């Protein structure tokens, strides 16, 4: 349980920017797809936004450690799902780089707590 106060520094800004970036990529890809893919990409983007918001909202401060690990696991799952079923296109590689960077920043933040 992480009960430290929410402190915003460059690390937290980086986490938010990367998470919102990958969320927007997923949502925008969902807008261009068939119904099944649209749902999958839209939910993926929504998941990033919801977990990131919860990570920094003061109401969930006592769950911050668990939320951080959940966001890392969620991101890793999305990357692994792409490895198994994803298309190998430029935007996918860019998004995977963003997601790996997100996991890295979350890991660094976890180590500092």
Tab-separated table of N, CA and C in Angstrom:
chain	number	residue	atom	x	y	z
A	1	UNK	N	0.845	-1.178	0.000
A	1	UNK	CA	0.000	0.000	0.000
A	1	UNK	C	0.889	1.238	0.000
A	2	UNK	N	0.670	2.096	-0.952
A	2	UNK	CA	1.452	3.318	-1.100
A	2	UNK	C	0.614	4.486	-0.613
A	3	UNK	N	0.990	5.042	0.532
A	3	UNK	CA	0.209	6.148	1.098
A	3	UNK	C	0.962	7.471	1.019
A	4	UNK	N	2.052	7.503	0.233
A	4	UNK	CA	2.777	8.752	0.098
A	4	UNK	C	1.929	9.755	-0.671
A	5	UNK	N	2.089	11.033	-0.347
A	5	UNK	CA	1.291	12.040	-1.046
A	5	UNK	C	1.601	12.051	-2.540
A	6	UNK	N	0.605	12.460	-3.320
A	6	UNK	CA	0.836	12.593	-4.758
A	6	UNK	C	1.783	13.754	-4.985
A	7	UNK	N	2.937	13.457	-5.521
A	7	UNK	CA	3.897	14.500	-5.873
A	7	UNK	C	4.047	14.486	-7.372
A	8	UNK	N	3.918	15.646	-7.946
A	8	UNK	CA	4.040	15.737	-9.389
A	8	UNK	C	5.392	16.290	-9.758
A	9	UNK	N	6.142	15.483	-10.450
A	9	UNK	CA	7.419	15.888	-11.001
A	9	UNK	C	7.453	15.468	-12.454
A	10	UNK	N	8.614	15.518	-13.036
A	10	UNK	CA	8.759	15.133	-14.437
A	10	UNK	C	8.398	13.674	-14.671
A	11	UNK	N	8.694	12.821	-13.706
A	11	UNK	CA	8.372	11.405	-13.845
A	11	UNK	C	6.865	11.200	-13.980
A	12	UNK	N	6.095	11.836	-13.133
A	12	UNK	CA	4.642	11.698	-13.178
A	12	UNK	C	4.063	12.324	-14.446
A	13	UNK	N	4.614	13.449	-14.858
A	13	UNK	CA	4.171	14.076	-16.106
A	13	UNK	C	4.456	13.139	-17.278
A	14	UNK	N	5.623	12.521	-17.270
A	14	UNK	CA	5.969	11.570	-18.315
A	14	UNK	C	5.015	10.395	-18.354
A	15	UNK	N	4.668	9.859	-17.190
A	15	UNK	CA	3.715	8.742	-17.113
A	15	UNK	C	2.373	9.148	-17.710
A	16	UNK	N	1.888	10.309	-17.322
A	16	UNK	CA	0.588	10.776	-17.822
A	16	UNK	C	0.634	10.990	-19.331
A	17	UNK	N	1.683	11.640	-19.834
A	17	UNK	CA	1.774	11.902	-21.267
A	17	UNK	C	1.859	10.610	-22.084
A	18	UNK	N	2.647	9.660	-21.614
A	18	UNK	CA	2.766	8.390	-22.334
A	18	UNK	C	1.455	7.612	-22.309
A	19	UNK	N	0.804	7.580	-21.149
A	19	UNK	CA	-0.461	6.841	-21.035
A	19	UNK	C	-1.551	7.484	-21.896
A	20	UNK	N	-1.644	8.790	-21.857
A	20	UNK	CA	-2.644	9.479	-22.685
A	20	UNK	C	-2.297	9.315	-24.165
A	21	UNK	N	-1.024	9.361	-24.491
A	21	UNK	CA	-0.603	9.173	-25.877
A	21	UNK	C	-1.012	7.817	-26.422
A	22	UNK	N	-0.722	6.760	-25.674
A	22	UNK	CA	-1.095	5.423	-26.152
A	22	UNK	C	-2.612	5.245	-26.148
A	23	UNK	N	-3.297	5.858	-25.189
A	23	UNK	CA	-4.765	5.800	-25.179
A	23	UNK	C	-5.336	6.445	-26.439
A	24	UNK	N	-4.814	7.604	-26.797
A	24	UNK	CA	-5.310	8.301	-27.991
A	24	UNK	C	-5.011	7.520	-29.267
A	25	UNK	N	-3.860	6.876	-29.316
A	25	UNK	CA	-3.541	6.042	-30.478
A	25	UNK	C	-4.552	4.904	-30.591
A	26	UNK	N	-4.816	4.225	-29.473
A	26	UNK	CA	-5.771	3.116	-29.502
A	26	UNK	C	-7.171	3.589	-29.898
A	27	UNK	N	-7.604	4.680	-29.320
A	27	UNK	CA	-8.942	5.196	-29.630
A	27	UNK	C	-9.034	5.616	-31.094
A	28	UNK	N	-8.005	6.296	-31.606
A	28	UNK	CA	-8.041	6.729	-33.009
A	28	UNK	C	-8.011	5.532	-33.959
A	29	UNK	N	-7.265	4.481	-33.617
A	29	UNK	CA	-7.270	3.276	-34.450
A	29	UNK	C	-8.635	2.598	-34.409
A	30	UNK	N	-9.281	2.655	-33.264
A	30	UNK	CA	-10.605	2.079	-33.141
A	30	UNK	C	-11.631	2.772	-34.012
A	31	UNK	N	-11.446	4.043	-34.238
A	31	UNK	CA	-12.387	4.796	-35.082
A	31	UNK	C	-12.319	4.380	-36.547
A	32	UNK	N	-11.216	3.757	-36.942
A	32	UNK	CA	-11.010	3.401	-38.338
A	32	UNK	C	-11.269	1.919	-38.613
A	33	UNK	N	-11.777	1.187	-37.655
A	33	UNK	CA	-11.818	-0.269	-37.754
A	33	UNK	C	-13.233	-0.820	-37.852
A	34	UNK	N	-13.285	-2.149	-38.076
A	34	UNK	CA	-14.577	-2.842	-38.049
A	34	UNK	C	-15.089	-2.874	-36.609
A	35	UNK	N	-16.309	-3.311	-36.409
A	35	UNK	CA	-16.955	-3.216	-35.094
A	35	UNK	C	-16.180	-3.939	-33.992
A	36	UNK	N	-15.748	-5.164	-34.233
A	36	UNK	CA	-15.028	-5.917	-33.201
A	36	UNK	C	-13.733	-5.224	-32.820
A	37	UNK	N	-12.978	-4.803	-33.819
A	37	UNK	CA	-11.712	-4.118	-33.557
A	37	UNK	C	-11.960	-2.761	-32.919
A	38	UNK	N	-13.017	-2.084	-33.342
A	38	UNK	CA	-13.373	-0.785	-32.768
A	38	UNK	C	-13.607	-0.905	-31.263
A	39	UNK	N	-14.343	-1.926	-30.877
A	39	UNK	CA	-14.622	-2.159	-29.450
A	39	UNK	C	-13.333	-2.456	-28.704
A	40	UNK	N	-12.505	-3.339	-29.263
A	40	UNK	CA	-11.258	-3.745	-28.615
A	40	UNK	C	-10.320	-2.547	-28.415
A	41	UNK	N	-10.120	-1.756	-29.463
A	41	UNK	CA	-9.229	-0.606	-29.358
A	41	UNK	C	-9.802	0.483	-28.461
A	42	UNK	N	-11.103	0.718	-28.542
A	42	UNK	CA	-11.726	1.750	-27.704
A	42	UNK	C	-11.647	1.387	-26.231
A	43	UNK	N	-11.906	0.132	-25.905
A	43	UNK	CA	-11.794	-0.308	-24.509
A	43	UNK	C	-10.355	-0.252	-24.017
A	44	UNK	N	-9.426	-0.584	-24.895
A	44	UNK	CA	-8.015	-0.492	-24.527
A	44	UNK	C	-7.645	0.948	-24.174
A	45	UNK	N	-8.035	1.881	-25.028
A	45	UNK	CA	-7.759	3.291	-24.753
A	45	UNK	C	-8.431	3.772	-23.485
A	46	UNK	N	-9.679	3.363	-23.296
A	46	UNK	CA	-10.406	3.748	-22.078
A	46	UNK	C	-9.734	3.175	-20.840
A	47	UNK	N	-9.220	1.965	-20.938
A	47	UNK	CA	-8.518	1.349	-19.808
A	47	UNK	C	-7.291	2.150	-19.403
A	48	UNK	N	-6.523	2.596	-20.393
A	48	UNK	CA	-5.354	3.435	-20.090
A	48	UNK	C	-5.771	4.718	-19.382
A	49	UNK	N	-6.810	5.366	-19.892
A	49	UNK	CA	-7.251	6.630	-19.295
A	49	UNK	C	-7.763	6.427	-17.875
A	50	UNK	N	-8.562	5.380	-17.665
A	50	UNK	CA	-9.132	5.128	-16.338
A	50	UNK	C	-8.052	4.771	-15.322
A	51	UNK	N	-7.144	3.881	-15.695
A	51	UNK	CA	-6.090	3.486	-14.754
A	51	UNK	C	-5.148	4.639	-14.441
A	52	UNK	N	-4.840	5.445	-15.442
A	52	UNK	CA	-3.950	6.583	-15.208
A	52	UNK	C	-4.623	7.628	-14.323
A	53	UNK	N	-5.898	7.890	-14.574
A	53	UNK	CA	-6.622	8.842	-13.720
A	53	UNK	C	-6.666	8.328	-12.286
A	54	UNK	N	-6.998	7.068	-12.116
A	54	UNK	CA	-7.071	6.501	-10.761
A	54	UNK	C	-5.716	6.551	-10.069
A	55	UNK	N	-4.645	6.359	-10.825
A	55	UNK	CA	-3.303	6.367	-10.244
A	55	UNK	C	-2.968	7.690	-9.571
A	56	UNK	N	-3.489	8.781	-10.121
A	56	UNK	CA	-3.121	10.092	-9.589
A	56	UNK	C	-4.236	10.802	-8.819
A	57	UNK	N	-5.436	10.244	-8.783
A	57	UNK	CA	-6.507	10.867	-8.007
A	57	UNK	C	-6.276	10.662	-6.514
A	58	UNK	N	-6.446	11.710	-5.716
A	58	UNK	CA	-6.188	11.582	-4.278
A	58	UNK	C	-7.112	10.577	-3.580
A	59	UNK	N	-8.308	10.359	-4.103
A	59	UNK	CA	-9.235	9.410	-3.479
A	59	UNK	C	-8.671	7.993	-3.471
A	60	UNK	N	-7.768	7.685	-4.399
A	60	UNK	CA	-7.220	6.337	-4.516
A	60	UNK	C	-5.774	6.250	-4.028
A	61	UNK	N	-5.347	7.220	-3.239
A	61	UNK	CA	-3.967	7.265	-2.753
A	61	UNK	C	-3.559	5.976	-2.058
A	62	UNK	N	-4.448	5.406	-1.266
A	62	UNK	CA	-4.099	4.178	-0.536
A	62	UNK	C	-3.917	2.978	-1.470
A	63	UNK	N	-4.418	3.079	-2.690
A	63	UNK	CA	-4.301	1.998	-3.670
A	63	UNK	C	-3.233	2.283	-4.728
A	64	UNK	N	-2.487	3.344	-4.537
A	64	UNK	CA	-1.570	3.805	-5.576
A	64	UNK	C	-0.555	2.748	-5.984
A	65	UNK	N	0.005	2.040	-5.037
A	65	UNK	CA	0.974	0.993	-5.370
A	65	UNK	C	0.347	-0.095	-6.221
A	66	UNK	N	-0.825	-0.547	-5.820
A	66	UNK	CA	-1.520	-1.592	-6.576
A	66	UNK	C	-1.929	-1.080	-7.959
A	67	UNK	N	-2.394	0.159	-8.037
A	67	UNK	CA	-2.793	0.723	-9.328
A	67	UNK	C	-1.597	0.853	-10.272
A	68	UNK	N	-0.449	1.210	-9.724
A	68	UNK	CA	0.760	1.321	-10.537
A	68	UNK	C	1.099	-0.036	-11.146
A	69	UNK	N	1.078	-1.087	-10.303
A	69	UNK	CA	1.376	-2.431	-10.807
A	69	UNK	C	0.302	-2.913	-11.778
A	70	UNK	N	-0.939	-2.544	-11.525
A	70	UNK	CA	-2.024	-2.916	-12.429
A	70	UNK	C	-1.830	-2.259	-13.799
A	71	UNK	N	-1.452	-0.994	-13.809
A	71	UNK	CA	-1.205	-0.299	-15.073
A	71	UNK	C	-0.006	-0.909	-15.800
A	72	UNK	N	1.025	-1.287	-15.062
A	72	UNK	CA	2.166	-1.961	-15.698
A	72	UNK	C	1.736	-3.292	-16.318
A	73	UNK	N	0.967	-4.070	-15.575
A	73	UNK	CA	0.495	-5.356	-16.076
A	73	UNK	C	-0.433	-5.199	-17.263
A	74	UNK	N	-1.319	-4.224	-17.187
A	74	UNK	CA	-2.253	-3.936	-18.282
A	74	UNK	C	-1.476	-3.586	-19.554
A	75	UNK	N	-0.479	-2.732	-19.398
A	75	UNK	CA	0.326	-2.318	-20.536
A	75	UNK	C	1.102	-3.499	-21.113
A	76	UNK	N	1.684	-4.323	-20.247
A	76	UNK	CA	2.410	-5.509	-20.713
A	76	UNK	C	1.467	-6.461	-21.449
A	77	UNK	N	0.238	-6.618	-20.942
A	77	UNK	CA	-0.744	-7.469	-21.607
A	77	UNK	C	-1.054	-6.954	-23.005
A	78	UNK	N	-1.217	-5.645	-23.145
A	78	UNK	CA	-1.514	-5.057	-24.447
A	78	UNK	C	-0.358	-5.307	-25.419
A	79	UNK	N	0.878	-5.156	-24.935
A	79	UNK	CA	2.044	-5.414	-25.786
A	79	UNK	C	2.069	-6.880	-26.214
A	80	UNK	N	1.854	-7.782	-25.272
A	80	UNK	CA	1.864	-9.213	-25.602
A	80	UNK	C	0.721	-9.586	-26.547
A	81	UNK	N	-0.427	-8.981	-26.373
A	81	UNK	CA	-1.545	-9.233	-27.274
A	81	UNK	C	-1.185	-8.796	-28.695
A	82	UNK	N	-0.489	-7.673	-28.818
A	82	UNK	CA	-0.051	-7.215	-30.137
A	82	UNK	C	0.941	-8.201	-30.751
A	83	UNK	N	1.848	-8.731	-29.937
A	83	UNK	CA	2.816	-9.706	-30.445
A	83	UNK	C	2.085	-10.904	-31.041
A	84	UNK	N	1.003	-11.331	-30.397
A	84	UNK	CA	0.269	-12.513	-30.839
A	84	UNK	C	-0.654	-12.216	-32.027
A	85	UNK	N	-1.412	-11.116	-31.970
A	85	UNK	CA	-2.442	-10.900	-32.996
A	85	UNK	C	-2.347	-9.561	-33.724
A	86	UNK	N	-1.379	-8.731	-33.367
A	86	UNK	CA	-1.337	-7.381	-33.922
A	86	UNK	C	-0.767	-7.297	-35.324
A	87	UNK	N	-1.107	-6.210	-35.992
A	87	UNK	CA	-0.573	-5.929	-37.321
A	87	UNK	C	0.770	-5.239	-37.174
A	88	UNK	N	1.678	-5.565	-38.052
A	88	UNK	CA	3.022	-4.984	-38.031
A	88	UNK	C	3.057	-3.755	-38.941
A	89	UNK	N	2.585	-2.647	-38.389
A	89	UNK	CA	2.571	-1.378	-39.110
A	89	UNK	C	3.295	-0.338	-38.264
A	90	UNK	N	3.704	0.741	-38.894
A	90	UNK	CA	4.521	1.752	-38.222
A	90	UNK	C	3.885	2.275	-36.939
A	91	UNK	N	2.606	2.610	-36.974
A	91	UNK	CA	1.965	3.176	-35.778
A	91	UNK	C	1.981	2.182	-34.625
A	92	UNK	N	1.917	0.890	-34.941
A	92	UNK	CA	1.970	-0.135	-33.892
A	92	UNK	C	3.343	-0.148	-33.230
A	93	UNK	N	4.403	-0.044	-34.022
A	93	UNK	CA	5.751	-0.020	-33.459
A	93	UNK	C	5.973	1.239	-32.614
A	94	UNK	N	5.460	2.351	-33.079
A	94	UNK	CA	5.561	3.597	-32.300
A	94	UNK	C	4.819	3.428	-30.973
A	95	UNK	N	3.615	2.860	-31.044
A	95	UNK	CA	2.824	2.664	-29.830
A	95	UNK	C	3.504	1.696	-28.872
A	96	UNK	N	4.122	0.645	-29.389
A	96	UNK	CA	4.813	-0.309	-28.504
A	96	UNK	C	5.988	0.369	-27.827
A	97	UNK	N	6.690	1.256	-28.527
A	97	UNK	CA	7.785	2.008	-27.906
A	97	UNK	C	7.248	2.891	-26.776
A	98	UNK	N	6.113	3.520	-27.013
A	98	UNK	CA	5.479	4.338	-25.973
A	98	UNK	C	5.112	3.468	-24.774
A	99	UNK	N	4.546	2.302	-25.034
A	99	UNK	CA	4.119	1.421	-23.941
A	99	UNK	C	5.306	0.879	-23.143
A	100	UNK	N	6.389	0.543	-23.826
A	100	UNK	CA	7.584	0.088	-23.106
A	100	UNK	C	8.148	1.229	-22.258
A	101	UNK	N	8.149	2.438	-22.800
A	101	UNK	CA	8.595	3.604	-22.027
A	101	UNK	C	7.683	3.827	-20.823
A	102	UNK	N	6.383	3.637	-20.994
A	102	UNK	CA	5.423	3.787	-19.888
A	102	UNK	C	5.722	2.776	-18.782
A	103	UNK	N	5.917	1.523	-19.156
A	103	UNK	CA	6.254	0.497	-18.159
A	103	UNK	C	7.539	0.872	-17.436
A	104	UNK	N	8.516	1.362	-18.178
A	104	UNK	CA	9.799	1.752	-17.583
A	104	UNK	C	9.621	2.870	-16.565
A	105	UNK	N	8.866	3.911	-16.920
A	105	UNK	CA	8.654	5.015	-15.978
A	105	UNK	C	7.867	4.570	-14.755
A	106	UNK	N	6.876	3.711	-14.956
A	106	UNK	CA	6.115	3.186	-13.811
A	106	UNK	C	7.015	2.359	-12.904
A	107	UNK	N	7.905	1.583	-13.499
A	107	UNK	CA	8.849	0.773	-12.722
A	107	UNK	C	9.787	1.680	-11.911
A	108	UNK	N	10.292	2.722	-12.555
A	108	UNK	CA	11.174	3.672	-11.846
A	108	UNK	C	10.420	4.314	-10.690
A	109	UNK	N	9.179	4.713	-10.938
A	109	UNK	CA	8.394	5.328	-9.872
A	109	UNK	C	8.165	4.344	-8.722
A	110	UNK	N	7.885	3.096	-9.047
A	110	UNK	CA	7.683	2.075	-8.002
A	110	UNK	C	8.945	1.877	-7.173
A	111	UNK	N	10.097	1.911	-7.805
A	111	UNK	CA	11.361	1.723	-7.092
A	111	UNK	C	11.673	2.894	-6.159
A	112	UNK	N	11.152	4.062	-6.476
A	112	UNK	CA	11.414	5.247	-5.650
A	112	UNK	C	10.518	5.292	-4.418
A	113	UNK	N	9.469	4.499	-4.374
A	113	UNK	CA	8.524	4.529	-3.249
A	113	UNK	C	8.981	3.651	-2.132
